[in-house]
mmCIF file of C-alpha atoms in Angstrom:
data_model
loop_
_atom_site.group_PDB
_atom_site.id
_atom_site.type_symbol
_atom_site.label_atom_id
_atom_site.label_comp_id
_atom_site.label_asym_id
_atom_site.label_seq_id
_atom_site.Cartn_x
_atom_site.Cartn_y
_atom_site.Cartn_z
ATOM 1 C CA UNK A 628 139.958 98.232 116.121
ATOM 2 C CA UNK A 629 139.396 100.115 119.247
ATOM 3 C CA UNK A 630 138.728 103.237 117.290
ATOM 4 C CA UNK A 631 136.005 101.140 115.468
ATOM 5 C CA UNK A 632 134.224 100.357 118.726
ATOM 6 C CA UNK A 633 134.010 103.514 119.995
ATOM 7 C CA UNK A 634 132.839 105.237 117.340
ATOM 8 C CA UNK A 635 129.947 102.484 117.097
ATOM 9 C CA UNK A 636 129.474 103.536 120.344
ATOM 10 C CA UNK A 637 128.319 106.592 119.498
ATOM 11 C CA UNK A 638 126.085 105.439 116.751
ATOM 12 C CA UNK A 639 128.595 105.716 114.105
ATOM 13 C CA UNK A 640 128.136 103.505 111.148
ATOM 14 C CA UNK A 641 131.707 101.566 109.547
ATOM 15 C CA UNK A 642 131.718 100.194 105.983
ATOM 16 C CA UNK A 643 134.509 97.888 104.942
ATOM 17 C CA UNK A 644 136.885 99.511 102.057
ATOM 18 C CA UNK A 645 135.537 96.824 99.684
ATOM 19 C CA UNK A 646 131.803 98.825 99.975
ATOM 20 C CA UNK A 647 133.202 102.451 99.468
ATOM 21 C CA UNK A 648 131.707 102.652 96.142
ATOM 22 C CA UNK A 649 128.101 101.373 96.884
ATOM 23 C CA UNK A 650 128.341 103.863 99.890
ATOM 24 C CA UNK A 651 129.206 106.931 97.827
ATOM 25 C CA UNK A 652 126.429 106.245 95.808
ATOM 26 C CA UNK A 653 124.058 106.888 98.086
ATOM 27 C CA UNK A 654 125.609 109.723 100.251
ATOM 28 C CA UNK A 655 124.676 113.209 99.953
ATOM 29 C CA UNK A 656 127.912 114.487 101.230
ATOM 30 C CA UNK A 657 131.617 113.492 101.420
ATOM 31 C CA UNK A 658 134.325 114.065 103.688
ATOM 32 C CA UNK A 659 137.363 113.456 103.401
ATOM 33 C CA UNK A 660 140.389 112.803 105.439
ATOM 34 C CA UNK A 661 142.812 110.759 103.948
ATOM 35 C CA UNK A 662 146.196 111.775 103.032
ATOM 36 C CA UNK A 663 147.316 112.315 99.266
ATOM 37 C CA UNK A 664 150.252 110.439 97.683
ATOM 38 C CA UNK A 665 152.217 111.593 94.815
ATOM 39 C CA UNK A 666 149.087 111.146 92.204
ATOM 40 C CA UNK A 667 146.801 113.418 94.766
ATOM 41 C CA UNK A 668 144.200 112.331 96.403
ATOM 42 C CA UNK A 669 143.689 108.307 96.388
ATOM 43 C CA UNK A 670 139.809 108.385 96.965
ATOM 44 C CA UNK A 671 138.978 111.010 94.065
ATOM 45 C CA UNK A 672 141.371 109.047 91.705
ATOM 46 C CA UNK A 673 139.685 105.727 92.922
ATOM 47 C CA UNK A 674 135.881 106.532 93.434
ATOM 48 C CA UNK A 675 135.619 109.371 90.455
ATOM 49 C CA UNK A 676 133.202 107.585 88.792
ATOM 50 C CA UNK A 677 131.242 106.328 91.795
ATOM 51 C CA UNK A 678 131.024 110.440 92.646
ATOM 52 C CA UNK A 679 129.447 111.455 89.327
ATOM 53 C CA UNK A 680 126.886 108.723 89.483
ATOM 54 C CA UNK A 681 126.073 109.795 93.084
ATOM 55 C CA UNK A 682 123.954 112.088 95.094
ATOM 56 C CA UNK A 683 126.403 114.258 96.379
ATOM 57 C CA UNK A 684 125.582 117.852 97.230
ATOM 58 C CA UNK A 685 128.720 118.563 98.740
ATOM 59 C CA UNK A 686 132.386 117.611 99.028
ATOM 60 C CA UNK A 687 134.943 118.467 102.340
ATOM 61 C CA UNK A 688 138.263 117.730 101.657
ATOM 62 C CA UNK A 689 140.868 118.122 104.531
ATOM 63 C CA UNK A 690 144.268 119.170 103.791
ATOM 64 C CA UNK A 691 146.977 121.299 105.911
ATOM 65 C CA UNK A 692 148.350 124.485 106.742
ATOM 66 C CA UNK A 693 151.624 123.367 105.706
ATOM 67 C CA UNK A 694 150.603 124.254 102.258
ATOM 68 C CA UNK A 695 151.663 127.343 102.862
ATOM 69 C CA UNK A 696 154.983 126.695 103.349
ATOM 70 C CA UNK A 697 157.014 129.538 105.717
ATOM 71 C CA UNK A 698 156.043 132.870 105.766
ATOM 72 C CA UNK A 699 159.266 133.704 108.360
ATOM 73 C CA UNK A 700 156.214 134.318 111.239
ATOM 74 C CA UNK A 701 154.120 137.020 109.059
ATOM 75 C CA UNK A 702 150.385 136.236 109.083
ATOM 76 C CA UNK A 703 148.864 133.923 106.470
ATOM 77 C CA UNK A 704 145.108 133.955 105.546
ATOM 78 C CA UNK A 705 143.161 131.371 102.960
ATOM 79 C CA UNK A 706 144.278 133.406 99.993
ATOM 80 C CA UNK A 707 147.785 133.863 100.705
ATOM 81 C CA UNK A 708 150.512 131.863 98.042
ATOM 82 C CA UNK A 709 150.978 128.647 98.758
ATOM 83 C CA UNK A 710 154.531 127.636 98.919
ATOM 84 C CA UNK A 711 155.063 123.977 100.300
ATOM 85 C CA UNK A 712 158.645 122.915 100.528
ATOM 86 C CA UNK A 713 158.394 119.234 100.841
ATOM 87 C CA UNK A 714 156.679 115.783 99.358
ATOM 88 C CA UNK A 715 153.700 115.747 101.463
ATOM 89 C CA UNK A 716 152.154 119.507 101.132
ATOM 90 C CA UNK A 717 153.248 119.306 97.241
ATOM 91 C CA UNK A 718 150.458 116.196 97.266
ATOM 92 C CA UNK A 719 148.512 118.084 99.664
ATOM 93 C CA UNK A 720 148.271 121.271 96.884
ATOM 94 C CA UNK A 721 147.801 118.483 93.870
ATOM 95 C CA UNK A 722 144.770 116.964 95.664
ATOM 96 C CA UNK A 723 143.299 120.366 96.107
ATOM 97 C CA UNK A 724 143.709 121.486 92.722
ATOM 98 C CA UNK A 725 142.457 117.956 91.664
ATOM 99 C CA UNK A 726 139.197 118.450 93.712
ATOM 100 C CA UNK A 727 138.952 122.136 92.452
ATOM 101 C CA UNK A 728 138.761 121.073 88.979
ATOM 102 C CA UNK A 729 136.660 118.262 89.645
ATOM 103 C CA UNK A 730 134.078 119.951 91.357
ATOM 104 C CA UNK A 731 133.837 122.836 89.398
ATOM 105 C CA UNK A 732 133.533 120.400 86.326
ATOM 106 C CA UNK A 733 131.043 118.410 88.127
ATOM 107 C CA UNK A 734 128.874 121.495 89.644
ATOM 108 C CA UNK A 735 129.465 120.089 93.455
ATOM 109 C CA UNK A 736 130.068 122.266 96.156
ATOM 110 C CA UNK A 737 134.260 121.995 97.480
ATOM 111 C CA UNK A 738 135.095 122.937 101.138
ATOM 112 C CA UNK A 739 138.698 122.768 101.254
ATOM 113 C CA UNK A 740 139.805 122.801 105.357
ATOM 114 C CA UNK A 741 143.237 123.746 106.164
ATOM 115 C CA UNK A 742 144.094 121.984 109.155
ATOM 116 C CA UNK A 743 146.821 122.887 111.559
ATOM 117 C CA UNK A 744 148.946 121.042 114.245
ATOM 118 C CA UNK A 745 146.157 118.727 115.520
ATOM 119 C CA UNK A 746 146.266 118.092 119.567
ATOM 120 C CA UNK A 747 143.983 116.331 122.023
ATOM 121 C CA UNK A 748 143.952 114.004 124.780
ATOM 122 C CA UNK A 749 146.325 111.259 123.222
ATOM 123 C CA UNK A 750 148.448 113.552 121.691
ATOM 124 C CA UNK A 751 149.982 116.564 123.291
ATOM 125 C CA UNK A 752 153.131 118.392 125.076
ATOM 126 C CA UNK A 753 151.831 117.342 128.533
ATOM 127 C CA UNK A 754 152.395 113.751 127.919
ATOM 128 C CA UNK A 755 155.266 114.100 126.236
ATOM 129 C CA UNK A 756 156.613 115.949 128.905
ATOM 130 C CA UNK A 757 155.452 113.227 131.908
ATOM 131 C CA UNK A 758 157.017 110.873 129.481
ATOM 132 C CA UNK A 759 160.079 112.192 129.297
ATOM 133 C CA UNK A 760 160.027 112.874 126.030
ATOM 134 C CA UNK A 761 160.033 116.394 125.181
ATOM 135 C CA UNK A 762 162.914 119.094 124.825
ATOM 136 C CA UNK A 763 162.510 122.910 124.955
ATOM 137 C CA UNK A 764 163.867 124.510 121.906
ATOM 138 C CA UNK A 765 164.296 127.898 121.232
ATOM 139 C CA UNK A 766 164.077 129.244 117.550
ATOM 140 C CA UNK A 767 163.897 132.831 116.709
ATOM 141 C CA UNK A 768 160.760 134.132 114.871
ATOM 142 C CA UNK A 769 159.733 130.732 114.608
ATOM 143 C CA UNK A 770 155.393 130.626 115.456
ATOM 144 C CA UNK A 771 153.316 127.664 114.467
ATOM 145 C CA UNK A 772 149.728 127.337 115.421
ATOM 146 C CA UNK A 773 147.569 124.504 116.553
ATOM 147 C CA UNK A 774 144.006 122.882 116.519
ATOM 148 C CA UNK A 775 142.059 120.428 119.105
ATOM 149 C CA UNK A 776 140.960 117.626 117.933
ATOM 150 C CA UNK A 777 136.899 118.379 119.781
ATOM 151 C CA UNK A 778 137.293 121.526 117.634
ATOM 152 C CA UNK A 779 137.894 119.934 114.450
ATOM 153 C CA UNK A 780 135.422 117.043 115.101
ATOM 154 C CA UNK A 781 132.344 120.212 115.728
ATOM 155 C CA UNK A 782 133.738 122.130 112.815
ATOM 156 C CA UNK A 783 133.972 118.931 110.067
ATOM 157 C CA UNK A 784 130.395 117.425 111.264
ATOM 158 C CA UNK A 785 129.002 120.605 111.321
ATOM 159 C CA UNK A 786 130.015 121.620 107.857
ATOM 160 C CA UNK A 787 128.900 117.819 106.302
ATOM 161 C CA UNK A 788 125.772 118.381 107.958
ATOM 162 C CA UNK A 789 125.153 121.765 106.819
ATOM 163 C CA UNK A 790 126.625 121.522 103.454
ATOM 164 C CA UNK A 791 126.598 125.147 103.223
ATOM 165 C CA UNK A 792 130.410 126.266 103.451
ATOM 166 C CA UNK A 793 132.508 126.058 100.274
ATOM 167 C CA UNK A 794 135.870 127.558 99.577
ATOM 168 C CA UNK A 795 139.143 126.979 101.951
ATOM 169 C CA UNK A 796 138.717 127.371 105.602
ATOM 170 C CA UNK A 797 141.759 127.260 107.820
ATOM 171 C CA UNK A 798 141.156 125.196 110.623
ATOM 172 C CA UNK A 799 143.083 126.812 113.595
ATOM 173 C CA UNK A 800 142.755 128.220 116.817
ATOM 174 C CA UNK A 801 143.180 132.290 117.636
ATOM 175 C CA UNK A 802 146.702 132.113 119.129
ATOM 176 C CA UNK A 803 149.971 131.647 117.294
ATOM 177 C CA UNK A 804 152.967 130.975 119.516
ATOM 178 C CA UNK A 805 155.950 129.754 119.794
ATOM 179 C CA UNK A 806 157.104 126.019 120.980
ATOM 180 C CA UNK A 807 158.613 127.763 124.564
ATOM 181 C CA UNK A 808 155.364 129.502 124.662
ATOM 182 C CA UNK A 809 153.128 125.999 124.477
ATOM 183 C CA UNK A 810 156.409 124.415 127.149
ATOM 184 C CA UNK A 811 156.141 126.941 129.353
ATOM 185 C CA UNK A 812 152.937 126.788 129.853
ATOM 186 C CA UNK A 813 152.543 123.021 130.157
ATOM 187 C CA UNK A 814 155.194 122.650 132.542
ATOM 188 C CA UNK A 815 153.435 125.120 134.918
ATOM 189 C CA UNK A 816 149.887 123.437 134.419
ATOM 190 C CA UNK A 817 152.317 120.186 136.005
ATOM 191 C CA UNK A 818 154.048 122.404 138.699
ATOM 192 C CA UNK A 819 157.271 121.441 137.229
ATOM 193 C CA UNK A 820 160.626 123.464 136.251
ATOM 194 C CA UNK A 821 161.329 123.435 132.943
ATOM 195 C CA UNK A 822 164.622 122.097 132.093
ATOM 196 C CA UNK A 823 167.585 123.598 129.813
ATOM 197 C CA UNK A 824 166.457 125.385 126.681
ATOM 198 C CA UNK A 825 168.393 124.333 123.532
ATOM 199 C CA UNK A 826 168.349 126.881 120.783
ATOM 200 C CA UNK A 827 167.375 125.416 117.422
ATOM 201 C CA UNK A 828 171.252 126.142 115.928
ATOM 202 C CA UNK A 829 172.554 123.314 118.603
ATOM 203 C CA UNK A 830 170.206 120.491 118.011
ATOM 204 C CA UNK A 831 168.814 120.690 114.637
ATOM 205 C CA UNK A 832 171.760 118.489 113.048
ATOM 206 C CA UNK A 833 170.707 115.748 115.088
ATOM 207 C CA UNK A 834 166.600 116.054 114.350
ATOM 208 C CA UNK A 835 165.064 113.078 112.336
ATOM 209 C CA UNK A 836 163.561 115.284 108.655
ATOM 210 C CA UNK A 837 160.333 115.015 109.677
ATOM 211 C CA UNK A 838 161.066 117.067 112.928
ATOM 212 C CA UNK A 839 162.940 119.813 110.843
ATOM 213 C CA UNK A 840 159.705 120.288 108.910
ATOM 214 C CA UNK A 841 157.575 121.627 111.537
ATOM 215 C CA UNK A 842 160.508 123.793 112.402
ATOM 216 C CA UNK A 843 161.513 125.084 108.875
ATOM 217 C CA UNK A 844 158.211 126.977 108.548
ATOM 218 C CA UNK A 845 156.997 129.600 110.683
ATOM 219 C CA UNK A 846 153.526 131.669 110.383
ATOM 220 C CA UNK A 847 150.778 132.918 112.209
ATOM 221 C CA UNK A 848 147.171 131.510 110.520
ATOM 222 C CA UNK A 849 144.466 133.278 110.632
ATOM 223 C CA UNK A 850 141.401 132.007 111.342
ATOM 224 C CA UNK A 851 138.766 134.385 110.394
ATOM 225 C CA UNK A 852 136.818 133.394 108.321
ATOM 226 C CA UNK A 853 136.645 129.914 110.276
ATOM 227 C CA UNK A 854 134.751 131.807 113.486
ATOM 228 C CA UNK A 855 132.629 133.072 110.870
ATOM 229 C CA UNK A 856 130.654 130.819 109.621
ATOM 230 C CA UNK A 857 131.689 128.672 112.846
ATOM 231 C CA UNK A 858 131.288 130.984 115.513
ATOM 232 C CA UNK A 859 133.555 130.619 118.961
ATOM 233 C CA UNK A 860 135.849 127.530 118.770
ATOM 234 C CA UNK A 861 135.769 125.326 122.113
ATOM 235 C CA UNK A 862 139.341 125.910 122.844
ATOM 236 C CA UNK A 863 140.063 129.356 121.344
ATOM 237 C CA UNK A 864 143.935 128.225 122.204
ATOM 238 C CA UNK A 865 146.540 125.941 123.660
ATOM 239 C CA UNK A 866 146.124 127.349 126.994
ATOM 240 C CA UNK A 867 142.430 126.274 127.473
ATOM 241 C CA UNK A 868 143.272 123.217 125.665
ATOM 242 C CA UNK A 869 145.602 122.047 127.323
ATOM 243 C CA UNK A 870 144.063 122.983 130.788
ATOM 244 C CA UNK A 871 141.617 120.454 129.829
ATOM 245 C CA UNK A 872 143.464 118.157 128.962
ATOM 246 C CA UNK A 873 145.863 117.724 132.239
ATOM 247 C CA UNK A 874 141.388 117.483 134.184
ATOM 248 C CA UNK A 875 140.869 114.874 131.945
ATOM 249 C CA UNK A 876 144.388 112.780 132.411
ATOM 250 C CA UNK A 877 144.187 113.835 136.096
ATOM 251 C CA UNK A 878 140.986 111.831 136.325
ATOM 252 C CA UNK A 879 141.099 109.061 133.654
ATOM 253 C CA UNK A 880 144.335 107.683 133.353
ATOM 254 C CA UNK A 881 147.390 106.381 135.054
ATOM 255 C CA UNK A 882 149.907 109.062 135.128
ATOM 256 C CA UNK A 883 151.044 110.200 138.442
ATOM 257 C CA UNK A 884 151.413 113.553 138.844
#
């Protein structure tokens, strides 16, 4: 709800669920963001037919980096094998395939974005760490890479706008590094010491699954062909980012620091 009225704010229009169809109909491009479930992607399976009779001109569809699955920290460009390892990227590679086939059937343009470990001013390692909340780990070899959230808002309206982009894009900033990397850096933007480093081996028995995803996989993404056709990003990487982010909190909001 308070998503809703902001984005009216900025002069963003909301449809209710029950007028996706009508809507479709009269777009000339499609986005979209929602997460697959075991049969793909939920809006291609539901509004397929609502597509074809449509004006569309082009089709985004935003999926993750996880698709590729680890790489043990070697670099990993759009064309690289994609080898998920759990439930959610093995959706995330059906829907693709589904909107490959689709499209290519259909004669609509396909931009496929590759998203990676999305950050911004709700959700980041500086909050986590005035929270209390966050624990240096230490895992060999293991790089991830990340994305603000400004940066994929510029990139995804851009693109919809445009309609000119097709393909896969990996949506990532320049800078792969490791979780100690991002800490150690956050805890210095506070002034703080950072406390006692676990290494991965000590805790990882105790993680919840979904943490021992993100730290099963380790690569570096490139993101070439994203500054391509997208020129600089805003935050080029976590350190700028993040910098930001502690001007913004230090001004609008109630942490005491």
């Amino acid at each position: 709800e308070e998503r809703a009225k902001t984005l009216k704010k900025i002069g963003v229009t909301i449809f209710d669920r029950d007028n996706f169809s009508k809507i479709i109909k009269t777009a000339d491009s499609l986005l979209i963001t929602a997460p697959p479930d075991a049969n793909g992607c939920p809006v291609l399976n539901k509004y397929k037919n609502s597509i074809v009779g449509s004006n569309l001109s082009w089709i985004g569809y935003v999926s993750s980096t996880g698709v590729y699955g680890n790489y043990n920290g070697e670099v990993v460009k759009e064309d690289s094998i994609l080898k998920p390892q759990n439930s959610n990227n093995l959706f995330r590679v059906k829907a693709e395939s589904q909107f490959r086939d689709f499209t290519s059937k259909h004669k609509i343009p396909l931009c496929i974005f590759r998203l990676s470990g999305i950050y911004g001013i709700d959700r980041n390692i500086l909050i986590q760490i005035i929270k209390n909340k966050f624990i240096p780990i230490y895992k060999k070899n293991h790089f991830f890479n990340r994305i603000h959230e400004k940066d994929i808002a510029r990139v995804l309206s851009d693109a919809a706008i445009s309609k000119n982009v097709e393909g896969v894009i990996n949506l990532s900033d320049d800078k792969p590094a490791t979780q100690l990397d991002v800490a150690k850096y956050a805890y210095q933007l506070l002034g703080k010491k950072i406390p006692k480093i676990y290494n991965y081996d000590e805790v990882f028995k105790t993680m919840s699954p979904n943490a021992r995803k993100f730290w099963e996989n380790s690569r570096k993404i490139d993101n070439s062909i994203l500054k391509k056709k997208f020129g600089k990003m805003i935050y080029s990487s976590y350190e700028e980012g993040l910098f930001d982010i502690l001007t913004y909190l230090k001004s609008n909001s109630s942490f005491k620091f």
